[in-house]
Each structure stands twice: as C-alpha cells, then as structure tokens.
Amino acid sequence: MLRELFEIATKGDVERFIELFEDPESDYARDPSRVLNARNEDGKSALDLAAMLGRKEMIRELLERGADINSQTSRGYTALHRAASWGHPDCLKVMVLNGADLQIYNTHGERAREIAARYHKDSCVEYLDRAEAQQALLSVISSMKDTITDPEKHLGRFTREDKLNGNRFCDEKSDWLEAHKENASVEEIYRQKYELEELLKPMLSKLEETEEEFYAKDTKPGKKH
C-alpha cells in the first residue's frame, strides 16, 4: 500500500491519489494520517518525494488529506527543506501558505533558506527571504491586535484613541502587504514593519511602566480627570 502511495507521489498522479482516498473501503480513507505520514526505507514521506520532484498539485492534495507539513526526518529535514534544495519555489509557496515553519533547523543547523543558498537555488532563497519578512510584519500586526482586544494584555491602559489608532495603523500595513506581497522587496517589507513599530511605540511604552509610574503620570498636577 505504501509503495503505491510513494509511486503516486513521485509521478504526481493526483487523479489516482484522489480515487484512493475517496474509496471508503481503502486503508487510505480509514486511517489517512497514518498512511500519509509513513516513511519509506530511506526515511522519506510521500510529501518529501512530491516536494523533491516539484509536484505542486500533489503537495496540495497531500496536505489537504492530512500530511504533516512540518514532519521531520531523523536528521531534521522537512518537505520545505526538500523543495528548497531541489529548487522548487512554487512548491515552497504552497507549503508556506499551508503553515510550513520557516524556522525549523536540520541537524546541520540549516533552515530551508540556508539549504537553498547552499545549493545555489536563488529563486528559492528570494522567495523564502520574502516570506520570512512578510511573516515578521504579520506577527507585529497580529500581536498588536491581540493586545488591543484583550484587556488583560493592555491592562486597561489603552485609551479609546489608542485602540482606534492601533487598529488603523495595523490595518493600513495589512492592506499594504496584501497589495504588494507579490512584488515588494524584502527591504521594503522590513521598512513597513519598522514604521509600524515606531507608530505603536508610544502605546506599547505604556505597558512597560510600573503601576506606580503609570498612575503617578495620570495624577500629575493639572491633569484633567
């Protein structure tokens, strides 16, 4: 059974793959996660093979059916490492969009980005650098929005104006990223991240103050309550 799955993944035979998983009597349908994440004698999964050979649609189907995107070999390699080392940026994109972790290291201390650079897969290096920059900007946006909506995180120190401005600043950067995600350079994305952090700094500084400092500032002579 596993040999058949590995052959299908190698060939990129999506039609046959779907047939197997839509047959309620097959082992594929009964226990898809176990089958999809099994490894052959070389330690590779079906997802690894598809990633190595650039089978983009096969990768998409495997992930949709339950393949573990961040599963590692005994040496720490993921399918993202495989696609990067073999030079398949389209496959990298599918995996990143499906939650591939860019920060996983193999036993040689390499992420997918470093292994792409080692094998001179420049298009993969470029894509992974951009993806990492985008994730860094999105992380700032997500963290700030979570802080604004959770009273336990902002400790009641954000004014209504703080919340409105914070959400507006984040939405503007999110909209910018959506409009430019395919053509913005890594430097431009990090510039947007820096600008957002500077805009949010006055708000976030309130969270770094001790209670005594915060309330002392709030009760200074001449302060209107």
PDB file of C-alpha atoms in Angstrom:
ATOM      1  CA  MET A   1       0.000   0.000   0.000  1.00  0.00           C
ATOM      2  CA  LEU A   2       2.726   2.445   0.961  1.00  0.00           C
ATOM      3  CA  ARG A   3       4.718   1.580  -2.125  1.00  0.00           C
ATOM      4  CA  GLU A   4       1.708   2.536  -4.217  1.00  0.00           C
ATOM      5  CA  LEU A   5       1.379   5.846  -2.387  1.00  0.00           C
ATOM      6  CA  PHE A   6       5.056   6.666  -2.907  1.00  0.00           C
ATOM      7  CA  GLU A   7       4.772   5.856  -6.616  1.00  0.00           C
ATOM      8  CA  ILE A   8       1.729   8.107  -6.924  1.00  0.00           C
ATOM      9  CA  ALA A   9       3.525  10.951  -5.122  1.00  0.00           C
ATOM     10  CA  THR A  10       6.615  10.503  -7.294  1.00  0.00           C
ATOM     11  CA  LYS A  11       4.588  10.623 -10.504  1.00  0.00           C
ATOM     12  CA  GLY A  12       2.326  13.395  -9.265  1.00  0.00           C
ATOM     13  CA  ASP A  13      -0.728  11.316 -10.194  1.00  0.00           C
ATOM     14  CA  VAL A  14      -3.311  13.467  -8.432  1.00  0.00           C
ATOM     15  CA  GLU A  15      -6.289  11.779 -10.095  1.00  0.00           C
ATOM     16  CA  ARG A  16      -5.277   8.314  -8.853  1.00  0.00           C
ATOM     17  CA  PHE A  17      -4.487   9.718  -5.421  1.00  0.00           C
ATOM     18  CA  ILE A  18      -7.977  11.209  -5.090  1.00  0.00           C
ATOM     19  CA  GLU A  19      -9.565   7.938  -6.196  1.00  0.00           C
ATOM     20  CA  LEU A  20      -7.802   6.035  -3.418  1.00  0.00           C
ATOM     21  CA  PHE A  21      -8.861   8.444  -0.714  1.00  0.00           C
ATOM     22  CA  GLU A  22     -12.450   8.657  -1.863  1.00  0.00           C
ATOM     23  CA  ASP A  23     -12.866   4.892  -1.744  1.00  0.00           C
ATOM     24  CA  PRO A  24     -14.441   4.260   1.708  1.00  0.00           C
ATOM     25  CA  GLU A  25     -13.144   0.691   1.718  1.00  0.00           C
ATOM     26  CA  SER A  26      -9.496   1.616   1.276  1.00  0.00           C
ATOM     27  CA  ASP A  27      -6.970   1.902   4.088  1.00  0.00           C
ATOM     28  CA  TYR A  28      -6.272   5.404   2.823  1.00  0.00           C
ATOM     29  CA  ALA A  29      -9.768   6.516   3.746  1.00  0.00           C
ATOM     30  CA  ARG A  30      -9.868   4.616   7.073  1.00  0.00           C
ATOM     31  CA  ASP A  31      -6.646   5.981   8.530  1.00  0.00           C
ATOM     32  CA  PRO A  32      -5.344   8.730   6.229  1.00  0.00           C
ATOM     33  CA  SER A  33      -2.999  10.431   8.707  1.00  0.00           C
ATOM     34  CA  ARG A  34      -1.046   7.240   9.459  1.00  0.00           C
ATOM     35  CA  VAL A  35      -0.689   6.389   5.790  1.00  0.00           C
ATOM     36  CA  LEU A  36       0.201   9.875   4.624  1.00  0.00           C
ATOM     37  CA  ASN A  37       2.904  10.400   7.234  1.00  0.00           C
ATOM     38  CA  ALA A  38       4.559   6.997   6.901  1.00  0.00           C
ATOM     39  CA  ARG A  39       8.156   6.941   5.678  1.00  0.00           C
ATOM     40  CA  ASN A  40       9.968   4.601   3.311  1.00  0.00           C
ATOM     41  CA  GLU A  41      13.233   2.768   3.964  1.00  0.00           C
ATOM     42  CA  ASP A  42      15.144   5.965   3.090  1.00  0.00           C
ATOM     43  CA  GLY A  43      13.199   7.912   5.694  1.00  0.00           C
ATOM     44  CA  LYS A  44      11.205   9.942   3.164  1.00  0.00           C
ATOM     45  CA  SER A  45       7.469  10.551   3.251  1.00  0.00           C
ATOM     46  CA  ALA A  46       5.167  10.922   0.255  1.00  0.00           C
ATOM     47  CA  LEU A  47       5.240  14.665   0.893  1.00  0.00           C
ATOM     48  CA  ASP A  48       9.043  14.672   0.816  1.00  0.00           C
ATOM     49  CA  LEU A  49       9.059  12.913  -2.557  1.00  0.00           C
ATOM     50  CA  ALA A  50       6.493  15.274  -4.047  1.00  0.00           C
ATOM     51  CA  ALA A  51       8.479  18.257  -2.761  1.00  0.00           C
ATOM     52  CA  MET A  52      11.753  16.980  -4.197  1.00  0.00           C
ATOM     53  CA  LEU A  53      10.238  16.455  -7.635  1.00  0.00           C
ATOM     54  CA  GLY A  54       8.236  19.686  -7.789  1.00  0.00           C
ATOM     55  CA  ARG A  55       4.780  18.057  -7.732  1.00  0.00           C
ATOM     56  CA  LYS A  56       2.910  21.174  -6.625  1.00  0.00           C
ATOM     57  CA  GLU A  57      -0.637  19.849  -7.049  1.00  0.00           C
ATOM     58  CA  MET A  58       0.330  16.592  -5.375  1.00  0.00           C
ATOM     59  CA  ILE A  59       1.648  18.542  -2.405  1.00  0.00           C
ATOM     60  CA  ARG A  60      -1.618  20.442  -2.163  1.00  0.00           C
ATOM     61  CA  GLU A  61      -3.644  17.224  -2.147  1.00  0.00           C
ATOM     62  CA  LEU A  62      -1.388  15.537   0.402  1.00  0.00           C
ATOM     63  CA  LEU A  63      -1.712  18.463   2.783  1.00  0.00           C
ATOM     64  CA  GLU A  64      -5.458  18.674   2.312  1.00  0.00           C
ATOM     65  CA  ARG A  65      -5.810  14.977   3.208  1.00  0.00           C
ATOM     66  CA  GLY A  66      -3.715  15.215   6.374  1.00  0.00           C
ATOM     67  CA  ALA A  67       0.004  15.082   5.625  1.00  0.00           C
ATOM     68  CA  ASP A  68       2.019  16.794   8.371  1.00  0.00           C
ATOM     69  CA  ILE A  69       3.637  19.832   6.772  1.00  0.00           C
ATOM     70  CA  ASN A  70       6.335  20.140   9.468  1.00  0.00           C
ATOM     71  CA  SER A  71       7.171  16.457   9.929  1.00  0.00           C
ATOM     72  CA  GLN A  72      10.947  15.961  10.184  1.00  0.00           C
ATOM     73  CA  THR A  73      13.269  13.111   9.325  1.00  0.00           C
ATOM     74  CA  SER A  74      15.720  11.781  11.882  1.00  0.00           C
ATOM     75  CA  ARG A  75      18.148  14.400  10.544  1.00  0.00           C
ATOM     76  CA  GLY A  76      15.666  17.211  10.862  1.00  0.00           C
ATOM     77  CA  TYR A  77      14.714  17.656   7.214  1.00  0.00           C
ATOM     78  CA  THR A  78      11.179  18.751   6.355  1.00  0.00           C
ATOM     79  CA  ALA A  79       9.422  18.818   2.995  1.00  0.00           C
ATOM     80  CA  LEU A  80      10.243  22.531   2.905  1.00  0.00           C
ATOM     81  CA  HIS A  81      13.953  21.678   3.072  1.00  0.00           C
ATOM     82  CA  ARG A  82      13.450  19.228   0.202  1.00  0.00           C
ATOM     83  CA  ALA A  83      11.708  21.697  -2.090  1.00  0.00           C
ATOM     84  CA  ALA A  84      14.299  24.370  -1.271  1.00  0.00           C
ATOM     85  CA  SER A  85      17.286  22.155  -2.006  1.00  0.00           C
ATOM     86  CA  TRP A  86      15.806  20.928  -5.285  1.00  0.00           C
ATOM     87  CA  GLY A  87      14.828  24.423  -6.434  1.00  0.00           C
ATOM     88  CA  HIS A  88      11.014  24.467  -6.485  1.00  0.00           C
ATOM     89  CA  PRO A  89       9.768  27.910  -5.367  1.00  0.00           C
ATOM     90  CA  ASP A  90       6.176  27.156  -6.452  1.00  0.00           C
ATOM     91  CA  CYS A  91       6.136  24.194  -4.082  1.00  0.00           C
ATOM     92  CA  LEU A  92       7.589  26.334  -1.310  1.00  0.00           C
ATOM     93  CA  LYS A  93       4.740  28.791  -1.761  1.00  0.00           C
ATOM     94  CA  VAL A  94       2.096  26.075  -1.448  1.00  0.00           C
ATOM     95  CA  MET A  95       3.710  24.785   1.729  1.00  0.00           C
ATOM     96  CA  VAL A  96       4.211  28.191   3.331  1.00  0.00           C
ATOM     97  CA  LEU A  97       0.570  29.040   2.652  1.00  0.00           C
ATOM     98  CA  ASN A  98      -0.327  25.794   4.419  1.00  0.00           C
ATOM     99  CA  GLY A  99       1.638  26.522   7.567  1.00  0.00           C
ATOM    100  CA  ALA A 100       5.186  25.355   6.862  1.00  0.00           C
ATOM    101  CA  ASP A 101       7.531  26.590   9.593  1.00  0.00           C
ATOM    102  CA  LEU A 102      10.370  28.617   8.089  1.00  0.00           C
ATOM    103  CA  GLN A 103      12.412  28.362  11.289  1.00  0.00           C
ATOM    104  CA  ILE A 104      12.875  24.594  11.523  1.00  0.00           C
ATOM    105  CA  TYR A 105      16.556  23.583  11.509  1.00  0.00           C
ATOM    106  CA  ASN A 106      18.032  20.300  10.363  1.00  0.00           C
ATOM    107  CA  THR A 107      20.915  18.625  12.196  1.00  0.00           C
ATOM    108  CA  HIS A 108      23.373  20.736  10.175  1.00  0.00           C
ATOM    109  CA  GLY A 109      21.839  23.922  11.595  1.00  0.00           C
ATOM    110  CA  GLU A 110      20.142  24.838   8.321  1.00  0.00           C
ATOM    111  CA  ARG A 111      16.674  26.149   7.717  1.00  0.00           C
ATOM    112  CA  ALA A 112      15.130  25.733   4.280  1.00  0.00           C
ATOM    113  CA  ARG A 113      16.554  29.141   3.365  1.00  0.00           C
ATOM    114  CA  GLU A 114      20.138  28.150   4.185  1.00  0.00           C
ATOM    115  CA  ILE A 115      19.924  24.863   2.353  1.00  0.00           C
ATOM    116  CA  ALA A 116      18.573  26.656  -0.739  1.00  0.00           C
ATOM    117  CA  ALA A 117      21.548  29.008  -0.574  1.00  0.00           C
ATOM    118  CA  ARG A 118      23.980  26.108  -0.210  1.00  0.00           C
ATOM    119  CA  TYR A 119      22.671  24.557  -3.414  1.00  0.00           C
ATOM    120  CA  HIS A 120      22.532  27.925  -5.204  1.00  0.00           C
ATOM    121  CA  LYS A 121      18.753  27.845  -5.673  1.00  0.00           C
ATOM    122  CA  ASP A 122      18.473  31.610  -5.913  1.00  0.00           C
ATOM    123  CA  SER A 123      14.757  31.779  -6.697  1.00  0.00           C
ATOM    124  CA  CYS A 124      14.052  29.729  -3.558  1.00  0.00           C
ATOM    125  CA  VAL A 125      16.296  31.929  -1.422  1.00  0.00           C
ATOM    126  CA  GLU A 126      14.497  35.005  -2.723  1.00  0.00           C
ATOM    127  CA  TYR A 127      11.059  33.562  -2.039  1.00  0.00           C
ATOM    128  CA  LEU A 128      11.940  32.361   1.469  1.00  0.00           C
ATOM    129  CA  ASP A 129      13.509  35.714   2.396  1.00  0.00           C
ATOM    130  CA  ARG A 130      10.343  37.488   1.276  1.00  0.00           C
ATOM    131  CA  ALA A 131       8.111  35.007   3.097  1.00  0.00           C
ATOM    132  CA  GLU A 132      10.075  35.490   6.312  1.00  0.00           C
ATOM    133  CA  ALA A 133       9.812  39.278   6.020  1.00  0.00           C
ATOM    134  CA  GLN A 134       6.078  39.043   5.431  1.00  0.00           C
ATOM    135  CA  GLN A 135       5.645  36.796   8.447  1.00  0.00           C
ATOM    136  CA  ALA A 136       7.637  39.233  10.579  1.00  0.00           C
ATOM    137  CA  LEU A 137       5.341  42.109   9.610  1.00  0.00           C
ATOM    138  CA  LEU A 138       2.214  39.995  10.090  1.00  0.00           C
ATOM    139  CA  SER A 139       3.478  38.927  13.512  1.00  0.00           C
ATOM    140  CA  VAL A 140       3.656  42.560  14.672  1.00  0.00           C
ATOM    141  CA  ILE A 141       0.167  43.207  13.305  1.00  0.00           C
ATOM    142  CA  SER A 142      -1.317  40.100  14.927  1.00  0.00           C
ATOM    143  CA  SER A 143       0.370  40.706  18.265  1.00  0.00           C
ATOM    144  CA  MET A 144      -0.843  44.308  18.426  1.00  0.00           C
ATOM    145  CA  LYS A 145      -4.414  43.446  17.507  1.00  0.00           C
ATOM    146  CA  ASP A 146      -4.453  40.704  20.143  1.00  0.00           C
ATOM    147  CA  THR A 147      -3.180  43.165  22.738  1.00  0.00           C
ATOM    148  CA  ILE A 148      -5.813  45.739  21.823  1.00  0.00           C
ATOM    149  CA  THR A 149      -8.698  43.271  22.080  1.00  0.00           C
ATOM    150  CA  ASP A 150      -7.556  41.597  25.315  1.00  0.00           C
ATOM    151  CA  PRO A 151      -7.991  43.781  28.447  1.00  0.00           C
ATOM    152  CA  GLU A 152      -5.624  41.513  30.373  1.00  0.00           C
ATOM    153  CA  LYS A 153      -2.857  42.296  27.896  1.00  0.00           C
ATOM    154  CA  HIS A 154      -3.247  46.075  27.754  1.00  0.00           C
ATOM    155  CA  LEU A 155      -4.102  46.287  31.471  1.00  0.00           C
ATOM    156  CA  GLY A 156      -6.722  48.938  30.828  1.00  0.00           C
ATOM    157  CA  ARG A 157      -4.000  51.418  29.900  1.00  0.00           C
ATOM    158  CA  PHE A 158      -5.060  51.980  26.303  1.00  0.00           C
ATOM    159  CA  THR A 159      -7.428  54.847  25.712  1.00  0.00           C
ATOM    160  CA  ARG A 160     -10.175  54.652  23.136  1.00  0.00           C
ATOM    161  CA  GLU A 161      -7.980  56.745  20.852  1.00  0.00           C
ATOM    162  CA  ASP A 162      -5.082  54.329  21.388  1.00  0.00           C
ATOM    163  CA  LYS A 163      -7.245  51.406  20.291  1.00  0.00           C
ATOM    164  CA  LEU A 164      -8.605  53.210  17.244  1.00  0.00           C
ATOM    165  CA  ASN A 165      -5.166  54.360  16.152  1.00  0.00           C
ATOM    166  CA  GLY A 166      -3.558  50.997  16.823  1.00  0.00           C
ATOM    167  CA  ASN A 167      -6.127  49.155  14.737  1.00  0.00           C
ATOM    168  CA  ARG A 168      -5.879  51.737  11.980  1.00  0.00           C
ATOM    169  CA  PHE A 169      -2.088  51.544  11.819  1.00  0.00           C
ATOM    170  CA  CYS A 170      -2.228  47.731  11.679  1.00  0.00           C
ATOM    171  CA  ASP A 171      -4.961  47.687   9.041  1.00  0.00           C
ATOM    172  CA  GLU A 172      -3.033  50.117   6.850  1.00  0.00           C
ATOM    173  CA  LYS A 173       0.071  47.897   6.938  1.00  0.00           C
ATOM    174  CA  SER A 174      -2.009  44.779   6.371  1.00  0.00           C
ATOM    175  CA  ASP A 175      -3.639  46.370   3.335  1.00  0.00           C
ATOM    176  CA  TRP A 176      -0.242  47.459   2.036  1.00  0.00           C
ATOM    177  CA  LEU A 177       1.120  43.935   2.366  1.00  0.00           C
ATOM    178  CA  GLU A 178      -1.868  42.432   0.578  1.00  0.00           C
ATOM    179  CA  ALA A 179      -1.430  44.872  -2.300  1.00  0.00           C
ATOM    180  CA  HIS A 180       2.331  44.375  -2.584  1.00  0.00           C
ATOM    181  CA  LYS A 181       3.004  40.820  -1.396  1.00  0.00           C
ATOM    182  CA  GLU A 182       3.986  39.597  -4.863  1.00  0.00           C
ATOM    183  CA  ASN A 183       6.368  42.420  -5.800  1.00  0.00           C
ATOM    184  CA  ALA A 184       7.605  44.155  -2.637  1.00  0.00           C
ATOM    185  CA  SER A 185      11.272  43.686  -1.894  1.00  0.00           C
ATOM    186  CA  VAL A 186      12.454  42.261   1.402  1.00  0.00           C
ATOM    187  CA  GLU A 187      13.848  45.680   2.316  1.00  0.00           C
ATOM    188  CA  GLU A 188      10.500  47.368   1.641  1.00  0.00           C
ATOM    189  CA  ILE A 189       8.632  44.877   3.807  1.00  0.00           C
ATOM    190  CA  TYR A 190      11.014  45.334   6.720  1.00  0.00           C
ATOM    191  CA  ARG A 191      10.720  49.097   6.285  1.00  0.00           C
ATOM    192  CA  GLN A 192       6.954  48.799   6.698  1.00  0.00           C
ATOM    193  CA  LYS A 193       7.498  46.696   9.818  1.00  0.00           C
ATOM    194  CA  TYR A 194       9.858  49.306  11.266  1.00  0.00           C
ATOM    195  CA  GLU A 195       7.403  52.115  10.516  1.00  0.00           C
ATOM    196  CA  LEU A 196       4.587  50.217  12.232  1.00  0.00           C
ATOM    197  CA  GLU A 197       6.716  49.533  15.300  1.00  0.00           C
ATOM    198  CA  GLU A 198       7.561  53.232  15.535  1.00  0.00           C
ATOM    199  CA  LEU A 199       3.883  54.179  15.284  1.00  0.00           C
ATOM    200  CA  LEU A 200       2.951  51.700  18.007  1.00  0.00           C
ATOM    201  CA  LYS A 201       5.858  52.533  20.314  1.00  0.00           C
ATOM    202  CA  PRO A 202       4.041  55.273  22.337  1.00  0.00           C
ATOM    203  CA  MET A 203       1.182  52.857  23.047  1.00  0.00           C
ATOM    204  CA  LEU A 204       3.369  49.903  23.918  1.00  0.00           C
ATOM    205  CA  SER A 205       5.537  52.012  26.199  1.00  0.00           C
ATOM    206  CA  LYS A 206       2.506  52.305  28.498  1.00  0.00           C
ATOM    207  CA  LEU A 207       2.686  48.562  29.092  1.00  0.00           C
ATOM    208  CA  GLU A 208       6.319  48.772  30.205  1.00  0.00           C
ATOM    209  CA  GLU A 209       5.593  51.227  33.010  1.00  0.00           C
ATOM    210  CA  THR A 210       5.083  50.002  36.549  1.00  0.00           C
ATOM    211  CA  GLU A 211       1.687  50.676  38.141  1.00  0.00           C
ATOM    212  CA  GLU A 212       3.262  53.394  40.261  1.00  0.00           C
ATOM    213  CA  GLU A 213       4.740  55.137  37.210  1.00  0.00           C
ATOM    214  CA  PHE A 214       1.529  54.837  35.211  1.00  0.00           C
ATOM    215  CA  TYR A 215      -0.778  56.158  37.900  1.00  0.00           C
ATOM    216  CA  ALA A 216       1.690  58.836  39.023  1.00  0.00           C
ATOM    217  CA  LYS A 217       1.680  60.193  35.476  1.00  0.00           C
ATOM    218  CA  ASP A 218      -2.099  60.062  35.445  1.00  0.00           C
ATOM    219  CA  THR A 219      -2.395  62.149  38.636  1.00  0.00           C
ATOM    220  CA  LYS A 220       0.122  64.895  37.897  1.00  0.00           C
ATOM    221  CA  PRO A 221      -0.960  68.416  38.949  1.00  0.00           C
ATOM    222  CA  GLY A 222      -3.157  69.981  36.314  1.00  0.00           C
ATOM    223  CA  LYS A 223      -4.192  66.590  34.863  1.00  0.00           C
ATOM    224  CA  LYS A 224      -7.875  66.605  33.973  1.00  0.00           C
ATOM    225  CA  HIS A 225      -9.883  63.558  35.108  1.00  0.00           C
TER     226      HIS A 225
END
